[in-house]
CSV table of C-alpha atoms in Angstrom, one decimal:
chain,number,residue,atom,x,y,z
A,1345,ALA,CA,12.5,6.2,14.0
A,1346,GLN,CA,11.0,7.1,10.6
A,1347,SER,CA,7.3,7.7,10.6
A,1348,VAL,CA,4.6,9.0,8.1
A,1349,SER,CA,1.7,10.9,9.3
A,1350,GLN,CA,-1.5,11.9,7.4
A,1351,HIS,CA,-3.3,14.6,9.4
A,1352,ASN,CA,-6.8,14.1,8.1
A,1353,HIS,CA,-8.3,10.8,8.8
A,1354,HIS,CA,-11.8,11.6,7.4
A,1355,VAL,CA,-12.7,14.3,5.0
A,1356,ILE,CA,-16.0,15.2,3.6
A,1357,LEU,CA,-16.3,17.5,0.7
A,1358,SER,CA,-19.0,18.6,-1.8
A,1359,GLU,CA,-18.3,18.2,-5.6
A,1360,ALA,CA,-16.2,20.9,-7.1
A,1361,ALA,CA,-14.5,21.8,-3.8
A,1362,SER,CA,-10.8,21.9,-3.7
A,1363,LEU,CA,-8.9,19.1,-1.9
A,1364,GLU,CA,-5.6,19.1,0.0
A,1365,LEU,CA,-4.7,16.0,2.0
A,1366,GLY,CA,-1.6,16.3,4.3
A,1367,CYS,CA,1.4,13.9,4.4
A,1368,ASN,CA,4.4,14.5,6.6
A,1369,TYR,CA,7.3,12.3,7.3
A,1370,SER,CA,10.1,12.4,9.9
A,1371,TYR,CA,13.5,11.5,8.4
A,1372,GLY,CA,16.3,13.8,7.4
A,1373,GLY,CA,17.8,11.8,4.5
A,1374,THR,CA,16.8,11.1,0.9
A,1375,VAL,CA,13.2,9.9,0.4
A,1376,ASN,CA,11.0,8.8,-2.3
A,1377,LEU,CA,7.3,9.6,-2.0
A,1378,PHE,CA,4.1,8.0,-3.2
A,1379,TRP,CA,0.4,8.6,-2.9
A,1380,TYR,CA,-1.9,5.6,-3.5
A,1381,VAL,CA,-5.7,5.5,-3.9
A,1382,GLN,CA,-8.2,2.8,-2.9
A,1383,TYR,CA,-11.5,3.2,-4.3
A,1384,PRO,CA,-14.4,1.4,-2.5
A,1385,GLY,CA,-14.0,-2.4,-3.0
A,1386,GLN,CA,-11.0,-2.1,-5.1
A,1387,HIS,CA,-7.2,-2.6,-4.8
A,1388,LEU,CA,-4.7,0.1,-4.2
A,1389,GLN,CA,-3.3,1.9,-7.2
A,1390,LEU,CA,-0.7,4.5,-7.6
A,1391,LEU,CA,-1.8,8.1,-8.1
A,1392,LEU,CA,1.6,9.7,-8.3
A,1393,LYS,CA,5.2,9.5,-7.1
A,1394,TYR,CA,8.2,11.8,-6.5
A,1395,PHE,CA,11.8,10.6,-6.8
A,1396,SER,CA,13.7,13.7,-7.9
A,1397,GLY,CA,13.5,16.8,-10.0
A,1398,ASP,CA,10.4,19.1,-10.1
A,1399,PRO,CA,9.0,19.1,-6.7
A,1400,LEU,CA,5.4,19.5,-8.2
A,1401,VAL,CA,4.3,16.1,-9.4
A,1402,LYS,CA,1.3,15.5,-11.6
A,1403,GLY,CA,-0.6,12.3,-11.4
A,1404,ILE,CA,-3.7,10.5,-12.7
A,1405,LYS,CA,-7.2,11.9,-12.7
A,1406,GLY,CA,-6.1,15.5,-12.1
A,1407,PHE,CA,-4.3,15.0,-8.8
A,1408,GLU,CA,-1.0,16.6,-8.1
A,1409,ALA,CA,1.3,16.7,-5.1
A,1410,GLU,CA,4.1,19.0,-4.0
A,1411,PHE,CA,7.2,17.9,-2.2
A,1412,ILE,CA,8.5,20.5,0.3
A,1413,LYS,CA,11.7,19.4,1.6
A,1414,SER,CA,12.0,22.0,4.3
A,1415,LYS,CA,8.8,21.0,5.6
A,1416,PHE,CA,9.1,17.2,5.2
A,1417,SER,CA,5.7,17.2,3.5
A,1418,PHE,CA,4.2,15.8,0.4
A,1419,ASN,CA,0.6,17.1,0.3
A,1420,LEU,CA,-1.8,15.8,-2.3
A,1421,ARG,CA,-4.1,18.4,-4.1
A,1422,LYS,CA,-7.0,18.4,-6.6
A,1423,PRO,CA,-8.6,21.8,-7.5
A,1424,SER,CA,-12.0,20.4,-8.0
A,1425,VAL,CA,-13.2,16.9,-6.7
A,1426,GLN,CA,-15.8,14.8,-8.2
A,1427,TRP,CA,-18.1,12.2,-6.6
A,1428,SER,CA,-15.9,9.5,-8.2
A,1429,ASP,CA,-13.0,10.6,-5.9
A,1430,THR,CA,-14.5,9.1,-3.0
A,1431,ALA,CA,-11.9,6.7,-1.8
A,1432,GLU,CA,-9.2,6.1,0.7
A,1433,TYR,CA,-5.9,7.8,0.1
A,1434,PHE,CA,-2.6,6.5,1.4
A,1435,CYS,CA,0.8,8.4,1.6
A,1436,ALA,CA,3.9,6.2,1.5
A,1437,VAL,CA,7.6,7.2,1.9
A,1438,ASN,CA,10.6,5.1,1.1
A,1439,PHE,CA,13.5,5.6,3.5
A,1440,LYS,CA,17.1,4.4,3.5
A,1441,ALA,CA,17.5,2.1,6.6
A,1442,GLY,CA,21.1,0.8,6.8
A,1443,ASN,CA,21.7,-0.9,3.7
A,1444,ASN,CA,18.2,-1.4,2.8
A,1445,ARG,CA,15.2,0.7,1.8
A,1446,LYS,CA,12.1,0.7,3.9
A,1447,LEU,CA,8.7,1.7,2.8
A,1448,ILE,CA,6.4,3.2,5.5
A,1449,TRP,CA,2.7,3.8,4.9
A,1450,GLY,CA,0.6,6.4,6.4
A,1451,LEU,CA,-2.7,5.4,8.0
A,1452,GLY,CA,-4.8,6.8,5.2
A,1453,THR,CA,-7.4,9.5,4.6
A,1454,SER,CA,-10.9,8.5,3.9
A,1455,LEU,CA,-12.4,11.0,1.5
A,1456,ALA,CA,-16.2,11.2,0.9
A,1457,VAL,CA,-17.4,13.5,-1.9
A,1458,ASN,CA,-21.2,14.4,-1.8
A,1459,PRO,CA,-22.8,14.9,-5.1
B,1232,ASN,CA,-2.0,-9.2,-18.3
B,1233,ALA,CA,-4.0,-10.0,-15.4
B,1234,GLY,CA,-1.5,-8.1,-13.1
B,1235,VAL,CA,-1.7,-9.4,-9.6
B,1236,THR,CA,-4.4,-11.9,-8.6
B,1237,GLN,CA,-5.3,-13.2,-5.2
B,1238,THR,CA,-7.4,-16.3,-4.3
B,1239,PRO,CA,-9.7,-16.7,-2.4
B,1240,LYS,CA,-11.5,-13.3,-2.3
B,1241,PHE,CA,-13.4,-14.1,0.8
B,1242,ARG,CA,-12.9,-16.7,3.6
B,1243,VAL,CA,-14.3,-17.4,6.9
B,1244,LEU,CA,-12.4,-19.5,9.3
B,1245,LYS,CA,-12.9,-21.0,12.8
B,1246,THR,CA,-10.3,-20.5,15.4
B,1247,GLY,CA,-7.4,-23.0,15.0
B,1248,GLN,CA,-8.1,-23.8,11.4
B,1249,SER,CA,-5.5,-23.3,8.8
B,1250,MET,CA,-5.5,-21.9,5.3
B,1251,THR,CA,-3.2,-20.7,2.4
B,1252,LEU,CA,-3.7,-17.5,0.5
B,1253,LEU,CA,-2.4,-17.6,-3.0
B,1254,CYS,CA,-0.9,-14.6,-4.8
B,1255,ALA,CA,0.0,-14.6,-8.4
B,1256,GLN,CA,1.7,-12.1,-10.8
B,1257,ASP,CA,2.3,-12.2,-14.5
B,1258,MET,CA,4.6,-9.2,-14.6
B,1259,ASN,CA,7.8,-11.0,-14.1
B,1260,HIS,CA,8.5,-8.9,-10.9
B,1261,GLU,CA,11.2,-10.0,-8.6
B,1262,TYR,CA,9.8,-8.6,-5.4
B,1263,MET,CA,6.5,-9.7,-3.7
B,1264,TYR,CA,4.8,-8.6,-0.6
B,1265,TRP,CA,2.0,-9.6,1.7
B,1266,TYR,CA,0.2,-6.8,3.8
B,1267,ARG,CA,-2.6,-6.7,6.1
B,1268,GLN,CA,-4.9,-3.8,6.2
B,1269,ASP,CA,-7.0,-3.1,9.4
B,1270,PRO,CA,-9.2,0.0,10.2
B,1271,GLY,CA,-7.1,2.8,11.6
B,1272,MET,CA,-3.9,1.0,11.1
B,1273,GLY,CA,-3.1,1.5,7.6
B,1274,LEU,CA,-1.2,-1.1,5.7
B,1275,ARG,CA,1.2,-3.3,7.6
B,1276,LEU,CA,3.9,-5.5,6.0
B,1277,ILE,CA,3.8,-9.3,6.9
B,1278,HIS,CA,6.5,-10.8,4.8
B,1279,TYR,CA,8.1,-10.1,1.6
B,1280,SER,CA,10.3,-11.9,-0.9
B,1281,VAL,CA,13.0,-10.5,-3.1
B,1282,GLY,CA,13.2,-13.3,-5.4
B,1283,GLU,CA,12.3,-17.0,-6.2
B,1284,GLY,CA,13.1,-19.1,-3.2
B,1285,THR,CA,13.7,-16.2,-0.8
B,1286,THR,CA,11.4,-14.8,2.0
B,1287,ALA,CA,11.9,-12.2,4.7
B,1288,LYS,CA,9.9,-10.9,7.8
B,1289,GLY,CA,8.1,-7.7,7.5
B,1290,GLU,CA,6.5,-5.7,10.4
B,1291,VAL,CA,4.0,-8.1,11.8
B,1292,PRO,CA,5.1,-11.7,10.8
B,1293,ASP,CA,4.0,-13.6,13.8
B,1294,GLY,CA,1.3,-16.2,13.1
B,1295,TYR,CA,2.1,-16.4,9.4
B,1296,ASN,CA,4.4,-18.3,7.1
B,1297,VAL,CA,5.1,-17.6,3.4
B,1298,SER,CA,6.7,-19.5,0.6
B,1299,ARG,CA,8.0,-18.4,-2.9
B,1300,LEU,CA,8.7,-21.6,-4.8
B,1301,LYS,CA,8.0,-20.1,-8.2
B,1302,LYS,CA,8.9,-16.5,-9.1
B,1303,GLN,CA,5.2,-15.8,-10.1
B,1304,ASN,CA,3.6,-17.1,-6.9
B,1305,PHE,CA,3.8,-15.9,-3.3
B,1306,LEU,CA,1.8,-18.0,-0.7
B,1307,LEU,CA,0.7,-16.7,2.7
B,1308,GLY,CA,-0.1,-19.5,5.2
B,1309,LEU,CA,-2.0,-19.4,8.6
B,1310,GLU,CA,-1.3,-22.5,10.5
B,1311,SER,CA,-3.6,-21.9,13.3
B,1312,ALA,CA,-5.9,-19.0,12.7
B,1313,ALA,CA,-6.9,-16.5,15.5
B,1314,PRO,CA,-9.6,-13.8,15.6
B,1315,SER,CA,-6.8,-11.3,15.7
B,1316,GLN,CA,-6.0,-12.3,12.1
B,1317,THR,CA,-9.4,-11.1,10.8
B,1318,SER,CA,-8.3,-8.5,8.3
B,1319,VAL,CA,-8.1,-7.8,4.6
B,1320,TYR,CA,-4.9,-9.2,3.0
B,1321,PHE,CA,-3.3,-7.6,0.0
B,1322,CYS,CA,-0.5,-8.9,-2.0
B,1323,ALA,CA,1.7,-6.7,-4.1
B,1324,SER,CA,4.7,-7.0,-6.3
B,1325,SER,CA,7.3,-4.7,-7.8
B,1326,PHE,CA,10.2,-4.9,-10.4
B,1327,ALA,CA,12.7,-3.9,-7.8
B,1328,PRO,CA,13.0,-2.4,-4.2
B,1329,THR,CA,10.4,0.3,-3.8
B,1330,VAL,CA,13.1,2.8,-3.9
B,1331,TYR,CA,12.5,3.3,-7.8
B,1332,ASN,CA,9.4,1.6,-8.6
B,1333,GLU,CA,5.8,1.4,-7.6
B,1334,GLN,CA,4.0,-1.6,-6.1
B,1335,PHE,CA,1.2,-3.2,-7.9
B,1336,PHE,CA,-1.5,-4.6,-5.7
B,1337,GLY,CA,-4.0,-7.5,-5.9
B,1338,PRO,CA,-7.7,-7.1,-5.3
B,1339,GLY,CA,-7.4,-8.4,-1.6
B,1340,THR,CA,-8.7,-11.3,0.5
B,1341,ARG,CA,-11.2,-10.5,3.2
B,1342,LEU,CA,-10.6,-13.1,5.9
B,1343,THR,CA,-12.8,-13.5,9.0
B,1344,VAL,CA,-11.6,-15.7,11.9
B,1345,LEU,CA,-14.5,-16.6,14.3
């Protein structure tokens, strides 16, 4: 069965540190990949997405992600985090399931950035 | 545009009570979704709709019913609330199946069932 795993459940960083959040999926076919962010007390919003083309995708607020097909991964990166990046980050992968598409969410990674 | 709105924002119910959560979107999206979010379990799809008058079961549909009488509204009903339904509920909408488009989320409804 298709699945999405986010390796880090809780991450604590100091401001200016670099960030990499892992996302792996299990599925051999074509996928579409998303990273969403949920700031404290707010709704989920899209950070970035990958459908095709350049595997390095740039999103809002200085985030980027790289799709590595051979590793079934879509890791989120930011070179220098800020206190305002404190949030929960969700990876989601869209798989083909029969005649339908199915979106599966990772469990999320909670990021706390200390000033 | 207001985007996706949800009412109420907070609610406390006693076991066995019923309630309806309302989701409204003003983006003319065809698809709408109801999720629940629980600590350590991520987002789980309850029900979804691919257009006015249609509904379908998601991953965790038991104990919930939905209706999509108007394209812009998607209602989630709890007929007899249980403590296991204590959660944060998010509504989302999208232009089309998520294969090509992102989902837009509402602010959430925090429900506590005592």
